[in-house]
Coordinates of C-alpha atoms and ligand atoms in Angstrom, one line a residue:
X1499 CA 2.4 -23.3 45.9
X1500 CA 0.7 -22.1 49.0
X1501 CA 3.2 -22.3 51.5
X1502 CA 5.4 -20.5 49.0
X1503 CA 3.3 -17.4 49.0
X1504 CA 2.2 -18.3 52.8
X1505 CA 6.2 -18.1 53.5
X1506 CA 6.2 -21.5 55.2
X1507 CA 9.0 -22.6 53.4
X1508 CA 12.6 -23.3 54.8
X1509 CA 15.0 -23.6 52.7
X1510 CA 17.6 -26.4 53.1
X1511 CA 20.8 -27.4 51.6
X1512 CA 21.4 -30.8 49.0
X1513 CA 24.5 -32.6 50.2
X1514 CA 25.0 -36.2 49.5
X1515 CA 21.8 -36.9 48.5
X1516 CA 19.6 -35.4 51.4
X1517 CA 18.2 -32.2 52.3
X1518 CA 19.6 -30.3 55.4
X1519 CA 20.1 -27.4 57.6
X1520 CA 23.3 -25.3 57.4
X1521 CA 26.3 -27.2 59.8
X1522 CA 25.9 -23.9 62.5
X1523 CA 22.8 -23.7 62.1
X1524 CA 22.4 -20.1 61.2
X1525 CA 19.7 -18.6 58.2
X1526 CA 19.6 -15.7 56.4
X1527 CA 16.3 -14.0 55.7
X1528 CA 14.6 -14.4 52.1
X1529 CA 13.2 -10.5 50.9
X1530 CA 9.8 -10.9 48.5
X1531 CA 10.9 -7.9 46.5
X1532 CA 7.2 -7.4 45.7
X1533 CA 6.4 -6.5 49.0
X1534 CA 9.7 -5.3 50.5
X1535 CA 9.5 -8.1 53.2
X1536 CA 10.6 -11.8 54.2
X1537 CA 8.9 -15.0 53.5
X1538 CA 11.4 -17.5 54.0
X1539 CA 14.9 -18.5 55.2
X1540 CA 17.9 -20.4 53.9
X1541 CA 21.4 -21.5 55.5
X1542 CA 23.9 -19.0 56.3
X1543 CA 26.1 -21.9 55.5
X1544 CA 29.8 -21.7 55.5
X1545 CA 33.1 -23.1 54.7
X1546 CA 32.3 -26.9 56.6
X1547 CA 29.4 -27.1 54.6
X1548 CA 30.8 -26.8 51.3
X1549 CA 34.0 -29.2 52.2
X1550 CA 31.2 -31.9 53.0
X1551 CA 29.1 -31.4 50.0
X1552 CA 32.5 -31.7 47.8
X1553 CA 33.5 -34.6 49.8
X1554 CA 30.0 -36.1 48.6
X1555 CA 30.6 -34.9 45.2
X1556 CA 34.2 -36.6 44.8
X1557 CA 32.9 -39.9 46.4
X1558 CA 30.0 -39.8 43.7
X1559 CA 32.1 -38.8 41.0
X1560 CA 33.6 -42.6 40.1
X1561 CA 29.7 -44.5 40.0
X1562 CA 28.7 -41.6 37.8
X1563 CA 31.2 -40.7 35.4
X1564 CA 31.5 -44.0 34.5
X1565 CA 27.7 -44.7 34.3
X1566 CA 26.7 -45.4 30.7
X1567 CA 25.5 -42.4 28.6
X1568 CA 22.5 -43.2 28.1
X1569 CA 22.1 -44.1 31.4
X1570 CA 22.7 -40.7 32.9
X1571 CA 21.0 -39.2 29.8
X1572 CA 17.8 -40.8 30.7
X1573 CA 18.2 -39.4 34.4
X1574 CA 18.5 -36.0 33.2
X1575 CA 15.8 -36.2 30.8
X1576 CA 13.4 -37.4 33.9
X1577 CA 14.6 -34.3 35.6
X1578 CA 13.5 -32.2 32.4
X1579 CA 10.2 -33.7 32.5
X1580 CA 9.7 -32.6 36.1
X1581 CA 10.3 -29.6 35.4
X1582 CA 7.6 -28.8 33.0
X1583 CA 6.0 -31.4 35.3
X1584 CA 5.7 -28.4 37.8
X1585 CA 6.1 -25.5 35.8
X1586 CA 2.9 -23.5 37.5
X1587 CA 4.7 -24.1 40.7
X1588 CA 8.3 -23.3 39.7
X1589 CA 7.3 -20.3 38.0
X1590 CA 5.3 -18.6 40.8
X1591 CA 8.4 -19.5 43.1
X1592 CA 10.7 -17.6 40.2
X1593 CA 7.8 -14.7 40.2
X1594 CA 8.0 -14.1 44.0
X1595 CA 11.7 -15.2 45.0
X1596 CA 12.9 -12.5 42.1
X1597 CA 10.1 -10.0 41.4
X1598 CA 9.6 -10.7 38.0
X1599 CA 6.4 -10.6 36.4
X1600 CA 4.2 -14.5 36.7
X1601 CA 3.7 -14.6 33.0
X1602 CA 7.3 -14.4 32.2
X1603 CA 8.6 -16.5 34.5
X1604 CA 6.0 -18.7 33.0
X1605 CA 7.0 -18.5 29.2
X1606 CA 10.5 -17.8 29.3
X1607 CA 12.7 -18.6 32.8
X1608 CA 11.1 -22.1 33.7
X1609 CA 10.5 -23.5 29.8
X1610 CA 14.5 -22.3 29.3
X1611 CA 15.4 -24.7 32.8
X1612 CA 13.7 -27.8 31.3
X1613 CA 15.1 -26.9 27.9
X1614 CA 18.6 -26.8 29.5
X1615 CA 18.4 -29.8 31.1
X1616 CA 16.6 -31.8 27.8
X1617 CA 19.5 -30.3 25.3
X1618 CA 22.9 -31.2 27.3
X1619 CA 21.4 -34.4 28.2
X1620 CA 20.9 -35.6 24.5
X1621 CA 24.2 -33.8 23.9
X1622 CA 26.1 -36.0 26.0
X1623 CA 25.1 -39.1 23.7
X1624 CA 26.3 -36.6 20.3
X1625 CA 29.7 -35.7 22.2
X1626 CA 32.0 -37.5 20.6
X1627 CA 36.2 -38.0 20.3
X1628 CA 38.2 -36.5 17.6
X1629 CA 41.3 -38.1 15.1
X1630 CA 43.6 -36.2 13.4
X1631 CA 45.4 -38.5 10.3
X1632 CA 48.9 -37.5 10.1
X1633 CA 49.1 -39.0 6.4
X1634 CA 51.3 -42.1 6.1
X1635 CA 52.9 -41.3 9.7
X1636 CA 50.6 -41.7 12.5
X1637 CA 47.2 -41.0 14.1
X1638 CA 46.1 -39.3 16.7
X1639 CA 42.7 -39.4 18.8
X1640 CA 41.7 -37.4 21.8
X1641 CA 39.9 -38.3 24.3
X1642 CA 37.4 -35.8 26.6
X1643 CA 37.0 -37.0 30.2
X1644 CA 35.5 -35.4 32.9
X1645 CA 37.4 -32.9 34.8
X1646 CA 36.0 -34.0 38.2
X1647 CA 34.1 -31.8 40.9
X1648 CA 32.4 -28.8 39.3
X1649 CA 31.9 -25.4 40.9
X1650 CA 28.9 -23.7 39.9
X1651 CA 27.8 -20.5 41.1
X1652 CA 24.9 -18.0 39.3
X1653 CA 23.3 -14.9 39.9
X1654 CA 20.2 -13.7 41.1
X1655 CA 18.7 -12.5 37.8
X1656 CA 17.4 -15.7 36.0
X1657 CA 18.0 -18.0 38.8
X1658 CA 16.6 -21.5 37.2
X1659 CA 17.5 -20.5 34.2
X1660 CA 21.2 -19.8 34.9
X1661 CA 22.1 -22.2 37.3
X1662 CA 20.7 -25.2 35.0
X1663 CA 22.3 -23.4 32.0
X1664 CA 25.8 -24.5 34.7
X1665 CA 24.7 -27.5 35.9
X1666 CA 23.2 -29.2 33.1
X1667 CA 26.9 -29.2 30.8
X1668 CA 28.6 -30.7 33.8
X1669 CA 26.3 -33.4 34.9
X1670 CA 25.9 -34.8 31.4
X1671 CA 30.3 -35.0 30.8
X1672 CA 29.9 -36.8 33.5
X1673 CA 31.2 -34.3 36.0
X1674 CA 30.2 -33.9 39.7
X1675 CA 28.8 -30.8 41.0
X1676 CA 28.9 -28.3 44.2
X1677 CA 26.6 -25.3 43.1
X1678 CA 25.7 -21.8 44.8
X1679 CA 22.2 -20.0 43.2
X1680 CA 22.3 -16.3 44.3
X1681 CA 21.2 -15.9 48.6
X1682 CA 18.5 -13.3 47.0
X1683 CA 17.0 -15.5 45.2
X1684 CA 17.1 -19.6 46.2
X1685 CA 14.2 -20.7 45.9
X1686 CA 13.6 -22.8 42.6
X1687 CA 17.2 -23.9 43.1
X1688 CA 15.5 -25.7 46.4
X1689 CA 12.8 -26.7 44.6
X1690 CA 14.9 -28.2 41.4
X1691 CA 16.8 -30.4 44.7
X1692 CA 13.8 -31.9 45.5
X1693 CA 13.1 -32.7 41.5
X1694 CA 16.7 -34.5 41.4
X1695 CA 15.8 -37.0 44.1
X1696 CA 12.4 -37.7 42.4
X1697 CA 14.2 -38.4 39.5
X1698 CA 16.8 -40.6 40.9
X1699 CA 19.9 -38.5 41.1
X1700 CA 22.3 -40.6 42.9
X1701 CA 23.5 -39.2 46.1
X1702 CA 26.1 -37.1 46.0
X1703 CA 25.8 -36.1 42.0
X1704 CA 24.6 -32.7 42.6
X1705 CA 25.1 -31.0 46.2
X1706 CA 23.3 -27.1 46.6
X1707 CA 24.8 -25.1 49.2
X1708 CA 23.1 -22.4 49.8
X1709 CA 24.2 -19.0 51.1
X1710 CA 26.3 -15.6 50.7
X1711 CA 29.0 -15.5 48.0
X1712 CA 31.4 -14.2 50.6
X1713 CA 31.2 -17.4 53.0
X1714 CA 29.5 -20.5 50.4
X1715 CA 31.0 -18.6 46.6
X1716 CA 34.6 -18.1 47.9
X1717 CA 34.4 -21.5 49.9
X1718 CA 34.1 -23.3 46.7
X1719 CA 36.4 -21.1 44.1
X1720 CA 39.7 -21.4 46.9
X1721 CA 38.6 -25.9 47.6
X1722 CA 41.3 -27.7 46.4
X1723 CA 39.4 -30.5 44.8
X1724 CA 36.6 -28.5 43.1
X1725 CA 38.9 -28.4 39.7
X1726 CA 36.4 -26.3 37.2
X1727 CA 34.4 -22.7 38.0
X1728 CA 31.5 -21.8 35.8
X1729 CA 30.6 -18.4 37.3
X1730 CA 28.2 -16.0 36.3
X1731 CA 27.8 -12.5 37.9
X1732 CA 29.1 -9.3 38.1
X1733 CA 32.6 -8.1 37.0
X1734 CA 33.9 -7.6 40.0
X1735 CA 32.9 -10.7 41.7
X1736 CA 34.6 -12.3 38.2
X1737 CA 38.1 -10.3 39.4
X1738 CA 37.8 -11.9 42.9
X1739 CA 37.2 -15.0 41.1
X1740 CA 40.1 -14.9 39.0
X1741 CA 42.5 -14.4 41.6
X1742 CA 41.6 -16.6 43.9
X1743 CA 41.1 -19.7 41.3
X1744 CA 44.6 -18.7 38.7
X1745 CA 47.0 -19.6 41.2
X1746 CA 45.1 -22.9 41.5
X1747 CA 44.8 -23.6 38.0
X1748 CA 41.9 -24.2 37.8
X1749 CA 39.5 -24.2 34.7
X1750 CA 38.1 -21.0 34.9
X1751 CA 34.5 -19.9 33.0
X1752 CA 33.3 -16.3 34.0
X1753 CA 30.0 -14.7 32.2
X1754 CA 30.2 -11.4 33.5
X1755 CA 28.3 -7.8 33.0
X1756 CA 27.4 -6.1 30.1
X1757 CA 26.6 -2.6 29.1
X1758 CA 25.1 -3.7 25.5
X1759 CA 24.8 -0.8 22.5
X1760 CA 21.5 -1.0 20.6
X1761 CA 22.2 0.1 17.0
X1762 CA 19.4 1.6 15.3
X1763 CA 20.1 2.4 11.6
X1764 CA 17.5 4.8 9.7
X1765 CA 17.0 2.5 7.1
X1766 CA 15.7 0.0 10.1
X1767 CA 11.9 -2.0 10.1
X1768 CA 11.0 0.4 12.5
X1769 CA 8.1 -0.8 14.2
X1770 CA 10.2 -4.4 14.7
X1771 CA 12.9 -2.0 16.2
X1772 CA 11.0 0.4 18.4
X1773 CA 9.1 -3.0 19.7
X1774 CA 12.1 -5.2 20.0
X1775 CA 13.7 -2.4 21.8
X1776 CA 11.2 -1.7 24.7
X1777 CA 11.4 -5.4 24.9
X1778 CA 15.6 -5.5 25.1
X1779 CA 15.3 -2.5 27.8
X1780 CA 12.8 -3.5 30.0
X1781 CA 12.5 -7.1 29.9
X1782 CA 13.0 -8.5 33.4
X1783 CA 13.2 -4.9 34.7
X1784 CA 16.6 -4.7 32.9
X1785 CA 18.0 -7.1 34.9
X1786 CA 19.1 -9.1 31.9
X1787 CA 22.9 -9.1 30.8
X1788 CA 22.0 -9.2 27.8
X1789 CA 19.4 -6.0 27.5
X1790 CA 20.7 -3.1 25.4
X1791 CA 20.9 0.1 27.8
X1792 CA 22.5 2.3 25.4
X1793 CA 20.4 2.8 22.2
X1794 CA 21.7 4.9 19.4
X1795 CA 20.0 5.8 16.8
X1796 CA 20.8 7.6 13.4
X1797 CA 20.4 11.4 13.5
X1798 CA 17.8 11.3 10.7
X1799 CA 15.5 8.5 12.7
X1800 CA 16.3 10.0 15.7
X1801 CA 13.4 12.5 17.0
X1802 CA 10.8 9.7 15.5
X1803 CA 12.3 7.0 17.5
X1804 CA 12.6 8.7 20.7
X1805 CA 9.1 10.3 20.4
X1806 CA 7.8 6.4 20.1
X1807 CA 9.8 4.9 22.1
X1808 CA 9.4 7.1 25.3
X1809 CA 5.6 7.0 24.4
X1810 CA 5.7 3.3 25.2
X1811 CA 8.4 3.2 27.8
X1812 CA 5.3 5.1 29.8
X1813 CA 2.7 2.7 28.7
X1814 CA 4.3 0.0 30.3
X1815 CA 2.4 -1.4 33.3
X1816 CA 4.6 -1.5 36.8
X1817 CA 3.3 -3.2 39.1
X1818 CA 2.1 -6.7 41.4
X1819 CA 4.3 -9.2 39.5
X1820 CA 1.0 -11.9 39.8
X1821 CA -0.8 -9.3 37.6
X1822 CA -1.5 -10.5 34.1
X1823 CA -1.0 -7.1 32.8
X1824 CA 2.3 -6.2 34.2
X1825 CA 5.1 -5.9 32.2
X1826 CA 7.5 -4.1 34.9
X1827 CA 8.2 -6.5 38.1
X1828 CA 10.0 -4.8 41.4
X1829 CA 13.9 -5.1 41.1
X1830 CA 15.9 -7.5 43.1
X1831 CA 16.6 -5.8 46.6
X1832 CA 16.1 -2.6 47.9
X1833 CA 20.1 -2.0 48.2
X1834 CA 19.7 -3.0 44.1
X1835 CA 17.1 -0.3 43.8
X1836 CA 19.5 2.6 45.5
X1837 CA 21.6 1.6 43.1
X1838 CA 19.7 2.3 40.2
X1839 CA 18.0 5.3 41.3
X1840 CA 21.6 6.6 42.4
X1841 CA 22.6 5.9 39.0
X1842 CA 19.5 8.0 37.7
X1843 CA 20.7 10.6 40.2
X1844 CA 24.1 10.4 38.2
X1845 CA 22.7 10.8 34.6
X1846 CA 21.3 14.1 35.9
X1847 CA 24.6 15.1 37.5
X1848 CA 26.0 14.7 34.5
X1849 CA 23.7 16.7 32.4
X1850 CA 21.2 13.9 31.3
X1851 CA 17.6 14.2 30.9
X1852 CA 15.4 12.1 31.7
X1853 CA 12.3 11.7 29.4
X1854 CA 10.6 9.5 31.2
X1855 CA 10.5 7.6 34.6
X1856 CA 13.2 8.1 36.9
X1857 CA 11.6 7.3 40.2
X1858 CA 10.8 4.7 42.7
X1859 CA 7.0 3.6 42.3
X1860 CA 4.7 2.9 45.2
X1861 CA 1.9 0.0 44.4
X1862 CA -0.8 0.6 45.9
X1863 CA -2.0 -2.5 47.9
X1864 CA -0.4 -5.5 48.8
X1865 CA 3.0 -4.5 47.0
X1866 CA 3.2 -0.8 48.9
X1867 CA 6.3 -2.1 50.5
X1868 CA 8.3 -3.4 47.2
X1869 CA 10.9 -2.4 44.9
X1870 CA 9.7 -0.4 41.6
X1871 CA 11.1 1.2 39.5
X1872 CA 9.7 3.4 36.7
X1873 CA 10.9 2.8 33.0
X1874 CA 13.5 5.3 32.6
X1875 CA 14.5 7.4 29.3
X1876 CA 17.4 9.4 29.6
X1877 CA 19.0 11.4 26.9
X1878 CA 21.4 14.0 26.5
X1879 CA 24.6 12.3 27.7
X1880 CA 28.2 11.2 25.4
X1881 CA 29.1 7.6 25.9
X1882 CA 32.3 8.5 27.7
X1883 CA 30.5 9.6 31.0
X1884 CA 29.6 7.1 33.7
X1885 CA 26.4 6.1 33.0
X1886 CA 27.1 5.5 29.9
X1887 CA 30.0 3.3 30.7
X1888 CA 28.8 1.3 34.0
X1889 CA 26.3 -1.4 34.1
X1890 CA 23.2 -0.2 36.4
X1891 CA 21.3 -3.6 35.8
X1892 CA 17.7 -1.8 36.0
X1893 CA 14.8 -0.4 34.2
X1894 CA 17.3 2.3 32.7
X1895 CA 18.2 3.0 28.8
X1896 CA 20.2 5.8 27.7
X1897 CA 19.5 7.3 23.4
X1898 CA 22.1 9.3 21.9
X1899 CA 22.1 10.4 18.1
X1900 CA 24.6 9.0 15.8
X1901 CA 25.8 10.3 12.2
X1902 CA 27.9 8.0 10.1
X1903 CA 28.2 4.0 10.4
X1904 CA 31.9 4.9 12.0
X1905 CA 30.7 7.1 14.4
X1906 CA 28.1 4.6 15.3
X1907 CA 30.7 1.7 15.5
X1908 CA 33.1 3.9 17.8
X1909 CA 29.9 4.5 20.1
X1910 CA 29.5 1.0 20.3
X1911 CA 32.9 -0.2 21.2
X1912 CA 33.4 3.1 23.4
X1913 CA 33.2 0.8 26.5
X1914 CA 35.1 -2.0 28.5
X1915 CA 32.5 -4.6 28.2
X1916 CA 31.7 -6.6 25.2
X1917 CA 28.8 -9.0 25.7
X1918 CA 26.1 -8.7 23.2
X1919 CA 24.7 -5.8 20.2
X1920 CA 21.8 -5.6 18.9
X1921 CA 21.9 -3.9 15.4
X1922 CA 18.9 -2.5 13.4
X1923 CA 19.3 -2.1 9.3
X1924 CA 17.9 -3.7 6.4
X1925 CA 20.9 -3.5 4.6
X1926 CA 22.3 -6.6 4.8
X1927 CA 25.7 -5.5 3.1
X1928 CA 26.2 -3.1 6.1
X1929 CA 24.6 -5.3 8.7
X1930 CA 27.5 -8.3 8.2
X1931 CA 29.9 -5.0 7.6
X1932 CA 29.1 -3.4 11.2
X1933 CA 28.8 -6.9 13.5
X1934 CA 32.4 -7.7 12.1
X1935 CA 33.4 -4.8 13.5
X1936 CA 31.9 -4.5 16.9
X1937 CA 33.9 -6.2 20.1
X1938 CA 31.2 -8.0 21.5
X1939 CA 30.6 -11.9 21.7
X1940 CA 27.2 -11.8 20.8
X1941 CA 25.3 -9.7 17.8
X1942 CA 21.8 -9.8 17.4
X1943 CA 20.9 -8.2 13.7
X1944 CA 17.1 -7.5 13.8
X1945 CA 16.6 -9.3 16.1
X1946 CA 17.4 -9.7 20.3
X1947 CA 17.7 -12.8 23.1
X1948 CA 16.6 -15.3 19.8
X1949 CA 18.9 -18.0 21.1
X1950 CA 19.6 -21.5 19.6
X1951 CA 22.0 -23.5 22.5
X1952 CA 24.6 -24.8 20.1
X1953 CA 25.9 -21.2 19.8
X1954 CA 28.8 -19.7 21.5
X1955 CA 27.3 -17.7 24.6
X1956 CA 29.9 -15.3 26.2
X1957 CA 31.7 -11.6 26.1
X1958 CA 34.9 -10.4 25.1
X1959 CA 37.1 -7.4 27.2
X1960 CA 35.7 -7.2 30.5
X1961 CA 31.9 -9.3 30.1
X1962 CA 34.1 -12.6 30.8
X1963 CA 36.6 -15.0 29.6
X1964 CA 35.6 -18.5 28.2
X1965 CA 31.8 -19.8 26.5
X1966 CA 29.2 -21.3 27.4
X1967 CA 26.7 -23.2 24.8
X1968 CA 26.6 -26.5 23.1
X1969 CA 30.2 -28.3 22.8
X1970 CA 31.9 -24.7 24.7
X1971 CA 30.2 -26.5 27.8
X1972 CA 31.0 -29.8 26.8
X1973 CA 34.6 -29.5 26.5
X1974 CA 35.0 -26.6 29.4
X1975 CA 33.6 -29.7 31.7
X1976 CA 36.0 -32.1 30.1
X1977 CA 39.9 -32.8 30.1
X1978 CA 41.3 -33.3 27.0
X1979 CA 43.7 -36.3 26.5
X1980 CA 45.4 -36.5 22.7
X1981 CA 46.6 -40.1 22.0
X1982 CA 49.2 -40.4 19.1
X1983 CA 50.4 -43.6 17.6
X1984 CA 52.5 -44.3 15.1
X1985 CA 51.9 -45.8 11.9
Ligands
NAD2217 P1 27.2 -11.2 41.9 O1 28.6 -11.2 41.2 O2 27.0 -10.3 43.0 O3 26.8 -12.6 42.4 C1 26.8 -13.7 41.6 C2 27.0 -15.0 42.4 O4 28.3 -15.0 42.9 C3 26.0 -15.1 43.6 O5 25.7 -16.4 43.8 C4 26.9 -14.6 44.7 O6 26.5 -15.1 46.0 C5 28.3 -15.2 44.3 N1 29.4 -14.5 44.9 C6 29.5 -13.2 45.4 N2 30.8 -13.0 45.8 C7 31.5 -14.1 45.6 C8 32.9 -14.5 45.8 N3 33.7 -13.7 46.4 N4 33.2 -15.7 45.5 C9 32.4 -16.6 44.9 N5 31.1 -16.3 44.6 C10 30.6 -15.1 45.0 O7 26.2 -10.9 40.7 P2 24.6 -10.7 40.9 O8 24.4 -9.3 41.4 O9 24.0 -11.8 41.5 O10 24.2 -10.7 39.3 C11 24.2 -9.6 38.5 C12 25.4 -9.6 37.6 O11 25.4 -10.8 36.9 C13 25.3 -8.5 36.6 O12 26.6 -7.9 36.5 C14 25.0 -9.2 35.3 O13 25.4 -8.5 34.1 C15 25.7 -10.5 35.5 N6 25.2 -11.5 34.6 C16 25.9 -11.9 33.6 C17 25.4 -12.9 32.7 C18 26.2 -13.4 31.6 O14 25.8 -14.4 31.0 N7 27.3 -12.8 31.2 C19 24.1 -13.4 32.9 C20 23.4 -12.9 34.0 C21 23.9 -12.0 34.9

């Protein structure tokens, strides 16, 4: 724990069952975003390095898809335990690699890791073959066999979390696996490499390459022999994605942005709402896909809600993400916080006002160098305009009245993503009545990030193509085979 605040720490790729240095050599800096400066390094590795770690992956991919079940299940499992083993450690790694606040790391991104690991593990030994009885004529079963080498890549936001939310499905079907975590933020994937050789991961299993998206990401989308992407990250990196992986037909999975509507009916539990809501805006400083940026409320419940809501948006404490009482962390990167205060600069352009917030924060003390951002309220704005339609990923909600349960349904679906909705009402009639209605994988009624892992996790339009969760993983990492015999 030490050397990880010291910045002692060099970060090295896992290929083939060993930890080492990028093939040239070269290493990128790692940015605290707490204090705006560098504490570690991690290959700049290229296009070599992730042909070797697939090579490794395809020569492991015989011993351990064919391992018995239980076998690999009990390997997976050990790696779980670790986890939780060194959860004080792996969450101050999460807390100063990302920025987000000690406590949360603590309670939500590392428990979620170990939980990932523990649930497709035990899943592999539920996963089972289907028949179809073609009465008095035949039978058919199919078979579900790994695809082979997976390509996992994640983003920066909730790195452990993510990237074992990937890797987890495909180790447990049996799959092989070159991943990528985010180059802003590698550190637990570093430290979860180490955990796999404790546990007894066979060589060549799991192979970490660590580096930009540019050199390592596009290196393993375009190999020929790395047959399945899971991706998750922005919408643009999905397009790049896309093309380069459709003409190789490859199984594709993209989880991509999300620009998610908050629905808050007048009729709501309105302390659960106003609560939930600071909660699904400034969680992880907004840099959750699944947080609900654009709020909007009914006209009636309107003035109370904003009045409340910007009162606590204030209260919130920005600050050292090692503090206790912080509920704000510092975003990402600085280039990530130009962004969102260039998107605050927008809302203004375009005849928003903000409420609250809307600046960079200097922490005084040891954090004078980092990335804040203040909680921002902006209102003022139609959902047609750009902020209202672009994702801006930060500690940035937009609330706009709405008067009838159509107009509030139009509002929603007024944009080209289609991730998640969170929906206030305690009419259940019109609860079941507006989620059927909304384009968006994922609706939260009273409720918001309550996940149980069996579910279907993805977007519709442009938040992605495919799901993730329970047997969506299973099969996504698994070839179907259909077997018909006559009667
Ligand atoms: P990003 O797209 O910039 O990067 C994601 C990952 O892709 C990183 O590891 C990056 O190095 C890699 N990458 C970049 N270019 C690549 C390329 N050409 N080929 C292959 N890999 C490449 O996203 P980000 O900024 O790290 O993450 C934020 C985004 O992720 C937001 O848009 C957010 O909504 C989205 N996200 C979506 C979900 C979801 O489940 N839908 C969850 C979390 C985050």
């Amino acid at each position: 724990m030490s050397q990880i605040l010291s910045g002692m720490e060099i970060i090295h790729n896992y290929i083939n069952g060993s930890l080492v240095a990028a093939k040239g050599g070269a290493l990128l800096q790692n940015i605290n975003p707490a204090l705006g400066s560098s504490y570690s390094q991690l290959p700049d590795s290229d296009a070599s390095d992730v042909h070797t770690a697939s090579e490794a992956a395809q020569q492991a991919f015989k011993a351990w898809s064919h391992m018995p079940t239980q076998k690999r299940t009990a390997i997976l499992l050990r790696i779980a335990d670790l986890i939780d083993r060194d959860l004080d450690k792996l969450a101050m790694a999460e807390c100063v690699d990302q920025g987000k606040p000690l406590k949360l790391a603590k309670a939500v991104d590392i428990p979620r890791a170990s939980a990932n690991m523990r649930f497709f593990a035990m899943a592999a030994e539920h996963f089972a073959s289907e028949s179809h009885l073609m009465e008095g004529e035949a039978i058919n079963y199919t078979t579900r066999t790994p695809v082979g080498v997976g390509g996992c890549i994640s983003p920066w936001n909730l790195p452990l979390y993510l990237f074992t939310w990937k890797i987890a499905p495909a180790l447990a079907t049996g799959c092989t696996v070159v991943a990528k975590p985010s180059e802003l933020t590698p550190m637990t994937a570093f430290l979860f490499s180490k955990l796999c050789m404790e546990a007894g991961l066979p060589a060549g299993v799991l192979n970490i390459v660590h580096g930009l998206g540019s050199q390592v990401g596009q290196a393993i989308v375009s190999h020929p022999d790395i047959k399945a992407i899971s991706f998750t990250g922005g919408t643009v990196t999905g397009r790049t994605i896309a093309a380069t992986a459709a003409p190789l037909f490859k199984k594709l999975s993209l989880e991509l942005g999300g620009k998610n509507p908050n629905l808050i009916f007048a009729d709501c539990d309105f302390e659960n709402a106003v609560s939930t809501s600071i909660h699904s805006s400034f969680s992880n400083q907004g840099e959750i896909c699944l947080c609900g940026s654009r709020i909007l409320v009914e006209r009636s419940l309107y003035p109370k809600f904003v009045d409340e809501f910007v009162k606590r948006a204030k209260a919130l404490k920005v600050g050292d993400p090692l503090d206790d009482q912080t509920r704000v962390g510092a975003l990402v990167s600085e280039a990530h916080m130009k962004k969102v205060l260039s998107y605050i600069d927008l809302a203004k352009q375009e005849g928003g006002t903000v409420l609250c917030g809307g600046d960079r924060i200097i922490v005084p003390g040891r954090c004078a160098g980092g990335f804040f951002v203040e909680p921002t309220v902006i209102v003022g704005l139609d959902q047609y305009c750009r902020t209202n339609q672009e994702e801006i990923f930060g500690p940035v909600v937009t609330v706009a009245p709405f008067d009838s349960e159509e107009e509030a349904i139009k509002d929603a679906n007024s944009n080209s993503y289609g991730l998640s909705t969170t929906l206030w009402t305690q009419n259940l009639t019109r609860a079941h009545r507006v989620a059927h209605q909304i384009k968006s994988g994922i609706i939260w009624i009273n409720c918001w990030l309550l996940r149980d892992l069996r579910t279907p996790f993805g977007g519709m339009k442009q938040s992605g193509v495919g799901r993730e969760g329970g047997w969506e993983a299973m099969r996504f990492f698994t070839e179907a085979k259909n077997v018909c015999i006559k009667l």
